[in-house]
Every structure is written in C-alpha cells, then in structure tokens.
C-alpha cells in the first residue's frame, strides 16, 4: 500500500541554440568581438543600444542537475500521492567564453515543481482524483522589479474502465480558473507560456483502447 521512488538526473548540453543578451554584453565589455559570431549591436551616439541583430545559432551551453521524488500511500479506497521535482542547479553559458553560471531561480527557471493528489476508487472500474499542481516562484525578467509568486492549479478527473470497451475519462483542468503570474517587467511577453497555460479553465474528455 506504500511506494516511494527517486531519480537523480544530470544533463550537460553544448551547442544549444540561443543567446543570452546579458552574457553577450558582458562578453563585449571583456573585449570579445561579437561580429565574429554574427551578432551586430547598433548603438546611438551616446552608446545606448538601439537594437541587436542576433541570428539563431548554436552559441549557448547548459548543465542541469536535480532530483525527482515520488511517493504514494493507499488507505482502503483512498490513495494519496506526492510527486516533487527539485532542481539543484541550472547552469547556462549564454555566450561563448563567459563560462557556466547558475541561473536557478531566475525568470523562467523555477527551482521546483510539485504535484499533490488524492484519489478515490470505490471499485475496480471507477476512479476520481483531485490534483494540485504547483510551480515555484522565480524572479521577474527585470530582477529589480521583484518576483513572481508560486502558482497552483487544481485538476479534477474521473475515469471509468471497461474490460470490453476501454478507458473513458473526463475532467476539468485548472478547476478554479486561476490566473497565471504576469511579469509586468516584460512588456513583449508578460506571460511565460513555457511554464504556464494561458487558456485557463478547460473541460476535457478522453478515450483509450488497448489492443
């Protein structure tokens, strides 16, 4: 009736497509000629940046390290579960020669995610579950403007399993219609769609058959 598991992961990636403009500016300040990498910085007479032309290239590097935990416990017809993913570091080199820097907790890099669920199965065919999914807060794009708070949504799902026909499911994602954190320091992309769903409350149905 009780289970526990954990996984440790370490990934190192080179030649990642992308560029960190902050790292690029730091590289330029240290004497690196950005034009050698196809990056053109246009400045006004006072030295302020008008715009940057940076073609998509394999200029970045990344190293991530973390631990996943999963545990569940069944009490009669009720099952409690917790899945937790904890990042220990999120290192990136945004421009060649700048070295890896731990950016964990910065914008778009939450240090952890967590799912807590409770399920009720009155019989072999029926199951109802309620899950709370939480994404940890992180800094805004402009760090001086503060942080984004933790964000939690509730998902409700019902499944019916038929031995002859298959598995039917129905439910509601983001049951409470919670609004994802908005980054007011980033006017061009205030909602990070890589982390948060912009649709809001969603109703769904599903069917699965195994042959």
Tab-separated table of C-alpha atoms in Angstrom, residues 9-18 58-66 87 89-95 99-101 109:
chain	number	residue	atom	x	y	z
A	9	UNK	CA	19.367	13.457	-13.246
A	10	UNK	CA	22.323	15.342	-14.682
A	11	UNK	CA	22.349	16.664	-18.225
A	12	UNK	CA	25.121	18.556	-19.995
A	13	UNK	CA	24.429	20.143	-23.370
A	14	UNK	CA	26.719	22.011	-25.732
A	15	UNK	CA	25.946	23.970	-28.881
A	16	UNK	CA	22.469	24.875	-27.614
A	17	UNK	CA	20.516	27.140	-29.960
A	18	UNK	CA	20.113	30.519	-28.320
A	58	UNK	CA	24.325	27.194	-31.515
A	59	UNK	CA	26.112	29.584	-29.159
A	60	UNK	CA	24.885	28.522	-25.720
A	61	UNK	CA	25.665	25.699	-23.275
A	62	UNK	CA	23.618	24.277	-20.427
A	63	UNK	CA	24.023	21.970	-17.415
A	64	UNK	CA	21.114	20.935	-15.191
A	65	UNK	CA	21.110	18.774	-12.072
A	66	UNK	CA	18.181	17.731	-9.925
A	87	UNK	CA	16.400	21.407	-9.296
A	89	UNK	CA	21.356	23.862	-10.191
A	90	UNK	CA	20.550	25.252	-13.629
A	91	UNK	CA	23.794	26.453	-15.172
A	92	UNK	CA	23.951	28.221	-18.503
A	93	UNK	CA	26.565	29.847	-20.681
A	94	UNK	CA	24.654	32.380	-22.719
A	95	UNK	CA	27.582	33.345	-24.935
A	99	UNK	CA	31.524	30.218	-18.573
A	100	UNK	CA	28.615	28.454	-16.928
A	101	UNK	CA	26.620	30.464	-14.382
A	109	UNK	CA	13.863	28.716	-14.228
